[in-house]
Coordinates of C-alpha atoms in Angstrom, one line a residue:
M4 CA -133.9 -73.6 80.2
G5 CA -134.7 -76.1 83.0
E6 CA -137.9 -77.8 83.7
R7 CA -140.5 -75.8 85.7
E8 CA -143.6 -77.0 87.4
L9 CA -146.8 -75.7 85.6
N10 CA -149.9 -75.3 87.8
R11 CA -153.4 -75.2 86.3
L12 CA -155.1 -72.1 87.6
F13 CA -158.3 -72.5 85.6
E14 CA -159.7 -74.9 83.0
G15 CA -162.7 -74.7 80.7
G16 CA -162.1 -71.5 78.8
G17 CA -162.7 -70.8 75.1
F18 CA -159.5 -68.9 74.1
F19 CA -157.7 -66.7 76.6
E20 CA -155.8 -63.5 75.5
G21 CA -154.7 -60.2 77.0
P22 CA -153.8 -61.5 80.5
R23 CA -153.0 -58.8 83.1
W24 CA -152.3 -58.6 86.8
H25 CA -154.2 -55.8 88.5
E26 CA -155.1 -55.1 92.1
G27 CA -154.4 -58.6 93.4
R28 CA -156.0 -60.7 90.7
W29 CA -155.5 -61.9 87.2
W30 CA -157.6 -60.4 84.4
A31 CA -158.1 -62.0 81.0
S32 CA -160.2 -61.8 77.9
D33 CA -161.9 -65.0 76.6
F34 CA -162.7 -64.6 72.9
Y35 CA -165.3 -67.2 72.6
R36 CA -167.1 -66.9 75.9
H37 CA -167.3 -63.2 74.9
G38 CA -166.2 -61.9 78.3
V39 CA -163.5 -60.3 80.5
F40 CA -162.9 -62.4 83.5
T41 CA -160.9 -62.1 86.7
Y42 CA -159.2 -65.0 88.6
D43 CA -158.1 -64.9 92.2
P44 CA -154.8 -66.7 93.1
S45 CA -156.8 -69.9 93.9
G46 CA -158.5 -69.9 90.5
G47 CA -161.9 -68.5 91.4
E48 CA -163.5 -66.9 88.3
E49 CA -165.7 -63.8 88.1
L50 CA -167.2 -62.3 84.9
I51 CA -166.5 -58.6 84.8
L52 CA -168.3 -57.7 81.6
T53 CA -169.6 -59.2 78.4
V54 CA -168.2 -58.1 75.0
E55 CA -170.3 -59.6 72.2
N56 CA -167.8 -58.7 69.5
Q57 CA -164.9 -60.5 71.3
P58 CA -162.7 -58.8 73.9
S59 CA -158.9 -58.8 73.5
G60 CA -156.4 -56.2 74.8
L61 CA -157.0 -54.7 78.3
G62 CA -155.5 -51.7 80.1
W63 CA -156.4 -49.2 82.8
L64 CA -156.7 -45.4 82.7
P65 CA -155.2 -43.2 85.4
D66 CA -158.7 -42.9 87.0
G67 CA -158.9 -46.7 87.3
S68 CA -161.3 -47.2 84.5
L69 CA -160.8 -50.3 82.3
L70 CA -160.2 -50.1 78.5
I71 CA -161.2 -53.1 76.5
V72 CA -160.5 -53.9 72.8
S73 CA -163.7 -55.1 71.0
M74 CA -162.2 -57.1 68.2
R75 CA -164.8 -57.7 65.5
D76 CA -166.3 -54.2 65.4
H77 CA -162.9 -52.4 65.9
V78 CA -164.1 -50.4 68.9
L79 CA -162.3 -49.4 72.1
L80 CA -164.6 -49.6 75.1
R81 CA -164.3 -48.0 78.6
R82 CA -165.7 -49.5 81.8
D83 CA -166.2 -46.9 84.5
A84 CA -164.3 -47.9 87.7
E85 CA -167.1 -46.7 90.0
T86 CA -170.3 -47.5 88.2
G87 CA -169.3 -50.4 85.9
E88 CA -171.0 -48.6 83.0
V89 CA -169.5 -49.3 79.6
E90 CA -169.2 -46.7 76.8
E91 CA -167.5 -46.5 73.4
V92 CA -164.3 -44.5 73.5
A93 CA -163.3 -44.7 69.8
D94 CA -164.1 -46.5 66.5
L95 CA -160.9 -47.6 64.8
S96 CA -162.5 -49.2 61.8
E97 CA -161.2 -46.7 59.3
H98 CA -157.6 -47.8 60.0
C99 CA -158.1 -51.6 60.5
S100 CA -158.0 -54.4 57.9
G101 CA -158.4 -57.3 60.4
H102 CA -159.7 -57.9 63.9
L103 CA -158.6 -55.3 66.4
N104 CA -156.3 -57.1 68.8
D105 CA -153.9 -56.5 71.6
M106 CA -153.1 -53.2 73.4
V107 CA -150.9 -51.5 75.9
V108 CA -152.1 -48.4 77.8
D109 CA -149.5 -46.0 79.1
S110 CA -149.4 -43.9 82.3
E111 CA -151.1 -41.0 80.5
G112 CA -154.0 -43.1 79.4
R113 CA -153.0 -43.4 75.8
A114 CA -153.8 -46.7 74.2
W115 CA -151.5 -48.3 71.7
V116 CA -153.4 -50.8 69.6
G117 CA -152.8 -53.1 66.7
D118 CA -154.9 -55.3 64.4
F119 CA -154.4 -58.5 62.5
G120 CA -154.1 -56.8 59.1
F121 CA -156.0 -59.5 57.2
D122 CA -158.7 -62.1 57.7
L123 CA -156.6 -64.7 59.6
M124 CA -159.4 -67.1 60.3
S125 CA -160.4 -67.3 56.6
G126 CA -156.9 -67.8 55.4
A127 CA -156.7 -64.5 53.5
D128 CA -153.3 -63.4 52.1
P129 CA -151.3 -61.7 54.9
A130 CA -150.8 -57.9 54.7
A131 CA -149.1 -55.3 56.8
T132 CA -151.2 -52.9 58.8
N133 CA -151.1 -49.8 61.1
L134 CA -150.3 -49.3 64.7
L135 CA -152.7 -46.9 66.3
R136 CA -152.8 -44.5 69.3
V137 CA -156.1 -43.7 70.9
D138 CA -155.9 -40.6 73.2
P139 CA -158.1 -40.3 76.3
D140 CA -160.4 -38.0 74.4
G141 CA -161.0 -40.7 71.8
T142 CA -158.8 -39.2 69.0
V143 CA -157.3 -42.0 66.8
T144 CA -153.9 -41.5 65.2
V145 CA -151.9 -43.7 62.9
V146 CA -148.5 -43.7 64.6
A147 CA -146.8 -46.4 62.4
S148 CA -147.6 -48.3 59.2
D149 CA -146.2 -51.4 57.5
V150 CA -146.3 -53.4 60.6
A151 CA -146.7 -57.2 60.1
F152 CA -149.5 -58.2 62.5
P153 CA -148.8 -55.9 65.5
N154 CA -149.6 -58.0 68.6
G155 CA -148.4 -58.1 72.2
A156 CA -146.8 -54.8 73.2
V157 CA -144.9 -53.4 76.2
I158 CA -143.7 -50.0 77.4
T159 CA -140.5 -49.7 79.3
P160 CA -140.5 -48.5 83.0
D161 CA -139.3 -45.0 82.0
G162 CA -142.2 -44.6 79.6
T163 CA -140.0 -43.7 76.7
T164 CA -139.9 -46.9 74.6
L165 CA -142.8 -48.9 73.0
I166 CA -141.9 -52.5 71.9
V167 CA -144.4 -54.4 69.7
G168 CA -144.3 -58.0 68.5
E169 CA -144.8 -58.4 64.8
T170 CA -146.4 -61.9 64.7
I171 CA -145.8 -62.7 61.0
G172 CA -142.6 -60.6 61.0
C173 CA -140.8 -62.9 63.5
C174 CA -139.5 -59.9 65.4
Y175 CA -140.0 -57.2 68.0
T176 CA -139.9 -53.6 66.8
A177 CA -139.2 -50.7 69.1
W178 CA -140.0 -47.0 68.9
T179 CA -139.2 -44.0 71.0
I180 CA -142.3 -42.3 72.4
A181 CA -142.0 -38.6 71.9
S182 CA -143.6 -36.2 74.4
D183 CA -146.4 -35.4 71.9
G184 CA -147.3 -39.1 71.6
S185 CA -145.6 -39.6 68.2
L186 CA -143.3 -42.5 67.6
T187 CA -139.7 -42.0 66.3
D188 CA -136.5 -44.0 65.8
R189 CA -138.1 -47.2 64.6
R190 CA -135.7 -50.1 65.1
T191 CA -135.6 -53.8 65.5
W192 CA -135.5 -54.8 69.2
A193 CA -135.2 -58.6 68.5
E194 CA -135.0 -60.6 65.4
L195 CA -136.2 -64.1 66.2
A196 CA -136.1 -65.6 62.6
P197 CA -135.8 -64.3 59.1
R198 CA -138.6 -62.0 58.2
P199 CA -140.9 -63.7 55.6
A200 CA -141.9 -61.8 52.5
L201 CA -145.6 -61.0 52.4
G202 CA -147.3 -63.3 50.0
P203 CA -150.1 -65.9 49.7
F204 CA -151.3 -67.4 53.0
A205 CA -150.4 -70.9 52.0
T206 CA -146.8 -70.0 51.1
M207 CA -146.1 -67.3 53.6
L208 CA -147.3 -68.9 56.9
P209 CA -144.9 -71.9 56.7
E210 CA -142.1 -69.3 56.6
V211 CA -143.1 -67.9 60.0
R212 CA -140.6 -69.7 62.2
V213 CA -141.3 -67.8 65.5
A214 CA -144.6 -66.0 66.0
P215 CA -144.5 -63.6 68.9
D216 CA -148.0 -63.2 70.5
G217 CA -148.9 -61.9 73.9
C218 CA -145.9 -60.8 76.0
C219 CA -144.6 -59.0 79.0
L220 CA -141.4 -57.2 80.2
D221 CA -139.2 -58.1 83.2
A222 CA -136.9 -56.1 85.4
E223 CA -133.8 -57.2 83.4
G224 CA -135.3 -55.7 80.2
H225 CA -136.1 -59.1 78.7
I226 CA -139.4 -60.0 77.2
W227 CA -141.4 -63.2 77.9
S228 CA -143.2 -64.0 74.7
A229 CA -145.8 -66.6 73.7
D230 CA -144.7 -68.2 70.5
A231 CA -148.0 -68.8 68.8
I232 CA -146.7 -71.6 66.5
G233 CA -144.0 -73.1 68.7
N234 CA -146.1 -74.4 71.6
R235 CA -143.9 -72.5 74.1
C236 CA -143.2 -69.3 76.0
I237 CA -139.7 -67.9 75.4
R238 CA -137.6 -65.3 77.3
I239 CA -136.0 -63.0 74.8
A240 CA -132.9 -60.8 75.4
P241 CA -132.6 -57.5 73.5
G242 CA -131.3 -58.5 70.1
G243 CA -133.2 -61.7 69.9
E244 CA -131.3 -64.4 71.8
I245 CA -133.7 -66.8 73.5
V246 CA -132.3 -67.3 77.0
D247 CA -135.2 -69.4 78.5
Q248 CA -138.1 -71.5 77.3
I249 CA -141.2 -73.0 78.9
D250 CA -142.8 -75.7 76.8
A251 CA -146.5 -76.1 76.8
P252 CA -148.1 -79.3 78.1
E253 CA -148.7 -81.9 75.4
G254 CA -151.6 -81.0 73.2
L255 CA -151.6 -77.3 74.0
G256 CA -150.1 -74.1 72.5
I257 CA -149.3 -70.9 74.4
F258 CA -150.8 -67.6 73.0
A259 CA -150.2 -65.0 75.7
C260 CA -148.4 -64.5 79.0
M261 CA -148.1 -62.0 81.8
L262 CA -145.9 -61.6 84.9
G263 CA -147.8 -60.8 88.2
G264 CA -148.5 -62.1 91.6
D265 CA -147.6 -60.2 94.8
D266 CA -143.9 -60.3 94.0
G267 CA -144.3 -60.1 90.2
R268 CA -142.6 -63.4 89.7
T269 CA -145.6 -65.6 88.8
L270 CA -145.8 -66.1 85.0
L271 CA -149.4 -66.7 83.8
L272 CA -149.7 -68.6 80.5
C273 CA -152.8 -68.6 78.3
A274 CA -153.0 -72.0 76.6
A275 CA -155.3 -73.8 74.2
P276 CA -155.0 -76.6 71.7
D277 CA -154.8 -74.1 68.8
Y278 CA -156.0 -70.7 67.7
F279 CA -158.5 -71.7 64.9
E280 CA -161.9 -70.1 65.5
H281 CA -163.9 -72.9 64.0
L282 CA -162.3 -75.3 66.5
R283 CA -162.2 -73.0 69.6
S284 CA -165.5 -71.1 69.4
S285 CA -167.7 -73.9 70.9
A286 CA -165.0 -75.9 72.7
R287 CA -164.0 -75.2 76.3
E288 CA -160.5 -76.5 76.3
A289 CA -158.5 -73.4 77.1
V290 CA -156.5 -73.3 80.3
L291 CA -154.6 -70.8 82.4
L292 CA -151.3 -72.1 83.7
T293 CA -148.9 -70.5 86.2
T294 CA -145.2 -71.0 87.0
T295 CA -142.6 -69.1 89.0
V296 CA -139.6 -67.3 87.4
D297 CA -136.6 -65.5 88.9
V298 CA -137.0 -62.0 87.5
P299 CA -140.1 -60.0 88.3
H300 CA -142.4 -57.9 86.1
A301 CA -141.5 -54.4 84.9
G302 CA -143.1 -51.7 82.8
L303 CA -146.5 -51.9 81.2
P304 CA -148.9 -53.7 80.9

């Protein structure tokens, strides 16, 4: 867990989430600038599309089209790779009890999506929620329930295992992906701290000791995870041992991460002073940081 040099790729964001490496550039959603942006390796920014109801998770279909989570209206959008036209793929409102959030898209174009489960920004009492699958034709299926704030998710390189961070459950949960898209064999992939009992916001949230947020998988089967309350990014071995840690610069927290770059060994960190909407929505203090790690990216996203 030695010191690493952190480089500032970009400054002046609202709140970055859903970072991805795709076709030689970084992609990220900015909640409060209401846009999906790309960044070249020197930090040059380009707005790809505007999402008024806040973009979050990103992923690509086999034909190269971009899928985008629209958070506040619980909609999954598709941006055509050729024309840039944007259409609604599915409305997930029926199954959501909080903002729609992060997502991983598999090699068959199926999107695995979670939501907050409660009104986080208003301090509502935490509640478990569903994990959803959206098929390429727009069909929405509840594939798991009783998930405590499903957040960053990865799929292993062989396409058979989905691993999802439960932010207020202090853990990563894995499922086997069956050929028909159903999930089986639910199991704990990593226990990071004791799982708090669901209860009132003011009493439960202090019990969340590690809060896994955006994440990515590496070629040794470890997960790099942003700890949303720990001001750090941690590398987690199967089972839950933290084997490496990158601390955020003073005054910043880390809320998402992704491995990329030409050799897959650049780790991008999405950082901001905090995640509170009333403080972030008009501020422009979010930054994208990069550092280099030893083990390259693997799997999806």
